[in-house]
Protein backbone atom coordinates (compact mmCIF):
# COMPACT_ATOMS: atom_id res chain seq x y z
CA MET A 1 0.00 0.00 0.00
CA GLN A 2 2.78 2.33 0.93
CA GLY A 3 4.64 1.59 -2.27
CA GLY A 4 1.51 2.17 -4.32
CA SER A 5 0.81 5.42 -2.58
CA GLY A 6 4.40 6.51 -3.10
CA VAL A 7 4.12 5.89 -6.79
CA ALA A 8 0.82 7.74 -6.85
CA SER A 9 2.31 10.65 -4.96
CA ARG A 10 5.17 10.88 -7.39
CA HIS A 11 2.63 11.13 -10.19
CA VAL A 12 0.60 13.73 -8.36
CA HIS A 13 3.47 16.00 -7.38
CA SER A 14 5.62 15.63 -10.47
CA PRO A 15 5.94 19.01 -12.23
CA ARG A 16 4.30 19.43 -15.62
CA VAL A 17 6.63 20.50 -18.36
CA PRO A 18 4.94 23.03 -20.65
CA ARG A 19 4.81 22.04 -24.27
CA PRO A 20 6.65 24.27 -26.66
CA ALA A 21 4.38 26.45 -28.74
CA ARG A 22 3.90 25.24 -32.25
CA ARG A 23 5.65 27.31 -34.87
CA CYS A 24 2.60 27.32 -37.07
CA ARG A 25 0.65 29.34 -34.46
CA THR A 26 2.89 32.33 -35.03
CA ARG A 27 1.47 32.62 -38.51
CA HIS A 28 -1.77 33.89 -36.99
CA GLN A 29 -0.04 36.64 -35.02
CA PRO A 30 0.07 40.18 -36.46
CA ARG A 31 3.04 40.72 -38.69
CA PRO A 32 5.53 43.36 -37.66
CA HIS A 33 5.15 45.21 -40.92
CA GLY A 34 1.42 45.67 -40.40
CA GLU A 35 2.19 49.01 -38.74
CA GLY A 36 4.12 50.00 -41.80
CA ARG A 37 1.01 49.60 -43.89
CA VAL A 38 -0.81 52.04 -41.64
CA GLY A 39 2.10 54.43 -41.96
CA ASN A 40 2.00 54.13 -45.73
CA VAL A 41 -1.70 54.92 -45.75
CA SER A 42 -1.10 57.98 -43.57
CA THR A 43 1.71 59.13 -45.85
CA ALA A 44 -0.47 58.70 -48.93
CA ARG A 45 -3.25 60.70 -47.29
CA ALA A 46 -0.79 63.43 -46.33
CA PHE A 47 0.53 63.50 -49.89
CA VAL A 48 -2.97 63.97 -51.30
CA VAL A 49 -3.62 66.81 -48.86
CA ALA A 50 -0.30 68.42 -49.84
CA LEU A 51 -1.47 68.51 -53.46
CA ARG A 52 -4.10 71.07 -52.35
CA PRO A 53 -6.92 69.73 -54.54
CA ARG A 54 -9.22 72.52 -53.37
CA GLN A 55 -6.94 74.98 -55.14
CA TRP A 56 -7.46 73.21 -58.45
CA ALA A 57 -10.55 75.39 -58.80
CA LYS A 58 -8.20 78.20 -59.86
CA ASN A 59 -7.28 76.15 -62.91
CA LEU A 60 -10.83 76.51 -64.22
CA LEU A 61 -9.57 79.81 -65.62
CA VAL A 62 -8.47 77.76 -68.64
CA VAL A 63 -12.10 77.69 -69.83
CA VAL A 64 -12.40 81.49 -70.07
CA ALA A 65 -10.73 81.92 -73.47
CA PRO A 66 -12.62 79.08 -75.21
CA LEU A 67 -15.87 80.28 -73.63
CA GLY A 68 -15.24 83.84 -74.75
CA ALA A 69 -14.53 82.65 -78.29
CA ALA A 70 -17.77 80.59 -78.29
CA ARG A 71 -15.79 77.42 -79.00
CA LEU A 72 -15.78 75.69 -75.63
CA PHE A 73 -18.34 73.06 -76.68
CA GLU A 74 -16.58 72.05 -79.87
CA VAL A 75 -15.40 68.53 -79.12
CA PRO A 76 -11.70 69.04 -80.00
CA VAL A 77 -11.60 72.31 -78.06
CA LEU A 78 -13.40 70.79 -75.09
CA ILE A 79 -10.93 67.89 -74.98
CA ALA A 80 -7.94 70.21 -75.30
CA THR A 81 -9.31 72.46 -72.54
CA ALA A 82 -9.88 69.48 -70.25
CA LEU A 83 -6.31 68.29 -70.85
CA ALA A 84 -5.01 71.80 -70.15
CA PHE A 85 -6.91 71.75 -66.86
CA VAL A 86 -5.40 68.38 -65.90
CA ALA A 87 -1.89 69.49 -66.88
CA PHE A 88 -2.20 72.65 -64.82
CA CYS A 89 -3.50 70.71 -61.82
CA LEU A 90 -0.51 68.37 -61.92
CA VAL A 91 2.11 71.08 -62.39
CA ALA A 92 0.49 73.44 -59.89
CA SER A 93 0.46 70.68 -57.27
CA ALA A 94 4.14 70.04 -58.01
CA THR A 95 4.92 73.68 -57.27
CA TYR A 96 2.84 73.54 -54.08
CA LEU A 97 4.99 70.66 -52.86
CA VAL A 98 8.20 72.55 -53.64
CA ASN A 99 6.89 75.65 -51.90
CA ASP A 100 5.89 73.64 -48.83
CA VAL A 101 9.38 72.15 -48.57
CA VAL A 102 11.05 75.55 -48.91
CA ASP A 103 8.68 77.22 -46.43
CA ARG A 104 8.27 74.39 -43.92
CA ASP A 105 10.05 76.20 -41.07
CA ARG A 106 8.17 79.44 -41.68
CA ASP A 107 4.85 77.64 -42.06
CA ARG A 108 5.21 76.13 -38.59
CA ALA A 109 4.82 79.65 -37.16
CA HIS A 110 1.74 80.41 -39.28
CA PRO A 111 -1.71 80.13 -37.66
CA THR A 112 -3.16 77.99 -40.48
CA LYS A 113 -0.25 76.83 -42.63
CA SER A 114 1.27 74.98 -39.67
CA THR A 115 -1.16 72.14 -40.40
CA ARG A 116 0.24 71.54 -43.89
CA PRO A 117 1.64 68.00 -44.23
CA VAL A 118 5.28 68.99 -44.72
CA ALA A 119 5.25 71.62 -41.98
CA SER A 120 3.51 69.29 -39.53
CA GLY A 121 5.85 66.39 -40.30
CA ALA A 122 3.16 64.15 -41.80
CA LEU A 123 5.02 64.18 -45.14
CA SER A 124 8.80 64.12 -45.42
CA PRO A 125 10.56 66.73 -47.59
CA ARG A 126 12.17 63.93 -49.61
CA ALA A 127 8.80 62.36 -50.45
CA ALA A 128 7.41 65.78 -51.34
CA ILE A 129 10.26 66.54 -53.76
CA ILE A 130 10.01 63.13 -55.42
CA GLY A 131 6.28 63.61 -55.84
CA ALA A 132 6.82 67.11 -57.25
CA VAL A 133 9.22 65.82 -59.91
CA VAL A 134 6.82 63.06 -60.98
CA LEU A 135 3.84 65.42 -61.15
CA ALA A 136 5.79 68.06 -63.09
CA ILE A 137 6.96 65.53 -65.68
CA ALA A 138 3.44 64.12 -66.07
CA GLY A 139 1.91 67.58 -66.41
CA LEU A 140 4.46 68.72 -68.99
CA ALA A 141 4.01 65.51 -70.98
CA ILE A 142 0.24 66.03 -71.14
CA ALA A 143 0.65 69.71 -72.04
CA PHE A 144 3.10 69.16 -74.91
CA ALA A 145 1.07 66.20 -76.19
CA THR A 146 -1.99 68.46 -76.31
CA SER A 147 -0.40 71.52 -77.89
CA ILE A 148 3.14 72.86 -78.23
CA PRO A 149 2.05 76.40 -77.24
CA LEU A 150 0.28 74.98 -74.18
CA GLY A 151 3.45 73.13 -73.25
CA TRP A 152 5.47 76.34 -73.30
CA VAL A 153 2.83 78.15 -71.23
CA ILE A 154 3.10 75.39 -68.63
CA VAL A 155 6.90 75.62 -68.74
CA ALA A 156 6.67 79.37 -68.17
CA TYR A 157 4.32 78.82 -65.23
CA LEU A 158 6.62 76.19 -63.75
CA LEU A 159 9.72 78.38 -64.06
CA VAL A 160 7.99 81.47 -62.69
CA THR A 161 6.50 79.59 -59.74
CA VAL A 162 9.70 77.76 -58.81
CA ALA A 163 11.72 80.98 -59.09
CA TYR A 164 9.12 82.65 -56.90
CA SER A 165 9.33 79.91 -54.28
CA LEU A 166 13.13 79.80 -54.19
CA PHE A 167 14.27 83.38 -54.73
CA LEU A 168 11.64 86.06 -55.29
CA LYS A 169 8.87 85.59 -52.75
CA HIS A 170 10.46 88.05 -50.32
CA ALA A 171 10.68 90.91 -52.85
CA PRO A 172 7.65 93.18 -52.37
CA VAL A 173 5.77 94.25 -55.52
CA LEU A 174 7.79 91.84 -57.68
CA GLU A 175 6.37 88.83 -55.87
CA LEU A 176 2.91 90.35 -56.18
CA ALA A 177 3.36 90.66 -59.94
CA LEU A 178 4.57 87.06 -60.17
CA LEU A 179 1.62 85.85 -58.15
CA ALA A 180 -0.71 87.67 -60.54
CA LEU A 181 1.20 86.22 -63.49
CA GLY A 182 0.36 82.74 -62.25
CA PHE A 183 -3.35 83.51 -62.56
CA LEU A 184 -2.84 85.13 -65.97
CA LEU A 185 -0.99 82.13 -67.38
CA ARG A 186 -3.92 79.91 -66.45
CA ALA A 187 -6.23 82.07 -68.54
CA VAL A 188 -3.74 82.17 -71.43
CA ALA A 189 -3.38 78.38 -71.33
CA GLY A 190 -6.99 77.92 -72.41
CA GLY A 191 -6.33 79.78 -75.63
CA ALA A 192 -2.96 78.14 -76.19
CA ALA A 193 -4.45 74.65 -75.87
CA SER A 194 -6.73 75.14 -78.88
CA ASP A 195 -4.87 77.87 -80.79
CA ILE A 196 -7.51 80.47 -79.95
CA PRO A 197 -6.28 84.04 -80.51
CA LEU A 198 -6.49 86.26 -77.44
CA SER A 199 -7.59 89.86 -77.81
CA GLU A 200 -5.94 92.78 -76.07
CA TRP A 201 -9.08 93.27 -73.99
CA PHE A 202 -8.96 89.67 -72.82
CA LEU A 203 -5.35 90.03 -71.70
CA LEU A 204 -6.13 93.29 -69.89
CA VAL A 205 -9.13 91.82 -68.08
CA ALA A 206 -7.24 88.66 -67.17
CA GLY A 207 -4.11 90.58 -66.16
CA PHE A 208 -5.73 93.15 -63.88
CA GLY A 209 -8.22 90.59 -62.59
CA SER A 210 -5.24 88.46 -61.60
CA LEU A 211 -3.60 91.42 -59.88
CA PHE A 212 -6.86 92.06 -58.02
CA MET A 213 -6.89 88.49 -56.68
CA ALA A 214 -3.17 88.56 -55.84
CA ALA A 215 -3.40 91.84 -53.92
CA GLY A 216 -6.52 90.60 -52.14
CA LYS A 217 -4.69 87.43 -51.14
CA ARG A 218 -1.79 89.38 -49.61
CA TYR A 219 -4.17 91.79 -47.89
CA ALA A 220 -6.03 88.89 -46.28
CA GLU A 221 -2.74 87.35 -45.12
CA LEU A 222 -1.71 90.64 -43.54
CA VAL A 223 -5.05 90.94 -41.75
CA ARG A 224 -4.97 87.32 -40.54
CA VAL A 225 -1.43 87.55 -39.17
CA GLY A 226 -2.27 90.76 -37.32
CA GLU A 227 -5.34 89.17 -35.75
CA SER A 228 -3.48 86.00 -34.74
CA THR A 229 -0.43 87.59 -33.16
CA GLY A 230 -1.95 90.82 -31.90
CA GLU A 231 0.96 92.60 -33.56
CA ALA A 232 1.86 93.82 -37.02
CA VAL A 233 4.60 91.22 -37.34
CA PRO A 234 4.11 89.22 -40.57
CA VAL A 235 5.08 85.62 -41.09
CA ARG A 236 5.78 85.97 -44.82
CA GLY A 237 8.88 88.09 -45.45
CA SER A 238 7.37 90.08 -48.32
CA LEU A 239 4.50 91.26 -46.12
CA ALA A 240 6.97 93.47 -44.27
CA GLY A 241 7.09 95.63 -47.40
CA TYR A 242 3.34 96.15 -47.53
CA SER A 243 0.82 98.06 -45.50
CA PRO A 244 -2.94 97.41 -45.49
CA THR A 245 -3.44 100.82 -47.09
CA TYR A 246 -1.10 100.02 -49.98
CA LEU A 247 -2.64 96.62 -50.70
CA ARG A 248 -6.13 98.09 -50.47
CA PHE A 249 -5.07 100.69 -53.04
CA VAL A 250 -3.70 98.01 -55.39
CA TRP A 251 -6.77 95.78 -55.33
CA THR A 252 -9.14 98.75 -55.57
CA VAL A 253 -7.41 100.13 -58.67
CA SER A 254 -7.12 96.64 -60.16
CA ALA A 255 -10.81 95.98 -59.63
CA GLY A 256 -11.74 99.26 -61.32
CA ILE A 257 -9.54 98.60 -64.34
CA THR A 258 -10.82 95.03 -64.59
CA VAL A 259 -14.45 96.15 -64.75
CA THR A 260 -13.67 98.96 -67.20
CA THR A 261 -11.71 96.79 -69.62
CA TYR A 262 -14.34 94.05 -69.37
CA CYS A 263 -17.01 96.53 -70.44
CA LEU A 264 -14.97 97.39 -73.54
CA TRP A 265 -14.36 93.70 -74.24
CA ALA A 266 -18.05 92.85 -73.87
CA VAL A 267 -19.02 95.62 -76.28
CA GLU A 268 -16.54 94.28 -78.84
CA VAL A 269 -17.71 90.67 -78.54
CA GLY A 270 -21.45 91.31 -78.42
CA GLY A 271 -21.71 93.95 -81.11
CA GLY A 272 -23.24 91.62 -83.73
CA THR A 273 -26.40 90.53 -81.91
CA SER A 274 -29.80 92.18 -81.66
CA ILE A 275 -30.04 91.22 -77.97
CA PRO A 276 -27.09 92.72 -76.05
CA TRP A 277 -26.18 89.55 -74.14
CA ALA A 278 -22.56 90.51 -73.63
CA MET A 279 -23.57 93.98 -72.51
CA LEU A 280 -26.01 92.44 -70.04
CA SER A 281 -23.22 90.22 -68.73
CA ILE A 282 -21.52 93.34 -67.40
CA ILE A 283 -24.08 93.41 -64.57
CA PRO A 284 -23.25 90.03 -62.95
CA PHE A 285 -19.56 90.55 -63.71
CA ALA A 286 -19.44 93.89 -61.89
CA LEU A 287 -21.56 92.54 -59.03
CA GLY A 288 -19.22 89.55 -58.73
CA ILE A 289 -16.19 91.84 -58.50
CA LEU A 290 -17.90 93.99 -55.88
CA ARG A 291 -18.98 90.95 -53.89
CA TYR A 292 -15.49 89.48 -53.95
CA ALA A 293 -14.17 92.87 -52.82
CA VAL A 294 -16.35 92.49 -49.72
CA ASP A 295 -14.63 89.17 -48.95
CA VAL A 296 -11.20 90.68 -49.56
CA ASP A 297 -11.94 93.69 -47.37
CA ALA A 298 -13.02 91.32 -44.57
CA GLY A 299 -9.75 89.41 -44.87
CA ARG A 300 -11.29 86.33 -46.49
CA GLY A 301 -9.33 86.47 -49.74
CA GLU A 302 -6.26 84.52 -48.60
CA SER A 303 -7.44 81.56 -50.68
CA PRO A 304 -9.42 82.99 -53.63
CA GLU A 305 -10.76 79.61 -54.69
CA GLU A 306 -12.10 78.86 -51.18
CA ALA A 307 -13.67 82.30 -50.90
CA VAL A 308 -15.46 81.76 -54.22
CA LEU A 309 -16.61 78.24 -53.33
CA ALA A 310 -17.86 79.34 -49.91
CA ASP A 311 -19.76 82.41 -51.14
CA TYR A 312 -23.04 81.40 -52.78
CA SER A 313 -23.60 84.91 -54.07
CA LEU A 314 -20.40 84.69 -56.09
CA ALA A 315 -21.50 81.34 -57.50
CA VAL A 316 -24.81 82.84 -58.65
CA PHE A 317 -23.08 85.83 -60.24
CA ALA A 318 -20.58 83.56 -61.97
CA LEU A 319 -23.33 81.36 -63.39
CA ALA A 320 -25.34 84.35 -64.59
CA TRP A 321 -22.24 85.82 -66.19
CA ALA A 322 -21.36 82.57 -67.96
CA VAL A 323 -24.88 82.23 -69.41
CA LEU A 324 -25.19 85.82 -70.58
CA PHE A 325 -21.69 86.11 -71.94
CA GLY A 326 -21.91 82.71 -73.60
CA LEU A 327 -25.13 83.70 -75.39
CA GLY A 328 -23.46 86.87 -76.57
CA ALA A 329 -20.34 85.06 -77.76
CA LEU A 330 -22.49 82.50 -79.63
CA GLY A 331 -24.39 85.29 -81.35
CA VAL A 332 -27.81 84.10 -80.17
CA GLY A 333 -30.55 86.55 -81.14
């Protein structure tokens, strides 16, 4: 009995040796590089944000010349205009990436630009530059494949914008002119894409309209920085050379010249119709300029495309203008 109990006790008290885990079970555990996938998704999202797709609305200026010539809805012209829009979106986004890399330290001190992907660290400068090169090459390829003149307009825009970002953005007045030139080249691109001749009135309207938007943008930046810091200390270097009074003068004069030259342009285009459609289009055009001036004066013109998209009155004026001017350009009536 004692021997049996001793054997039993040895069985009861003998330690259990844990079995080694099977290797195949590790296949069901999360892989170490799973976190990398999340990081890649975050980087891709940051890259898309850095492209500033909301600002692509500015590239709709390419439709102005074909619309004014009453040729926008010709299939070849419509295709060429659409390709010009795509090319400008790609190249413009490339320049945004370059600008964000150059200005990343300064943007970190800005009340709103500090959230940009490069400034916030969500997108590395190296990734931004690589993306900029790819986008620029793609945009130029599309532009030259569409039209040689369009390709050279895009090249001019790319050179002007890169030079602005690297060297000229801190030179008052000159940087304002270059900023306006960027808007003007968008309008010119629409004519270059389909070989549509541009009248002197068109260039004057587009040029001074661009200066109006550029001066309004700088004025809004100056107002925003003053409100955020409580001081007149600007974040952008070129703002040190401006005063609110000077910028108000520039956009006021530009707005006046834009409306005046548009009136002359509308008279020239709509002279052959019994119903003065183009003349009537002066009304929504002038009201649109005046309404946008309200936004600029309130300091909401820092992003012209966002101000336009957020202001329903501007959208109504723009639609009314497009209909009336289009009817005049088509010679209806």
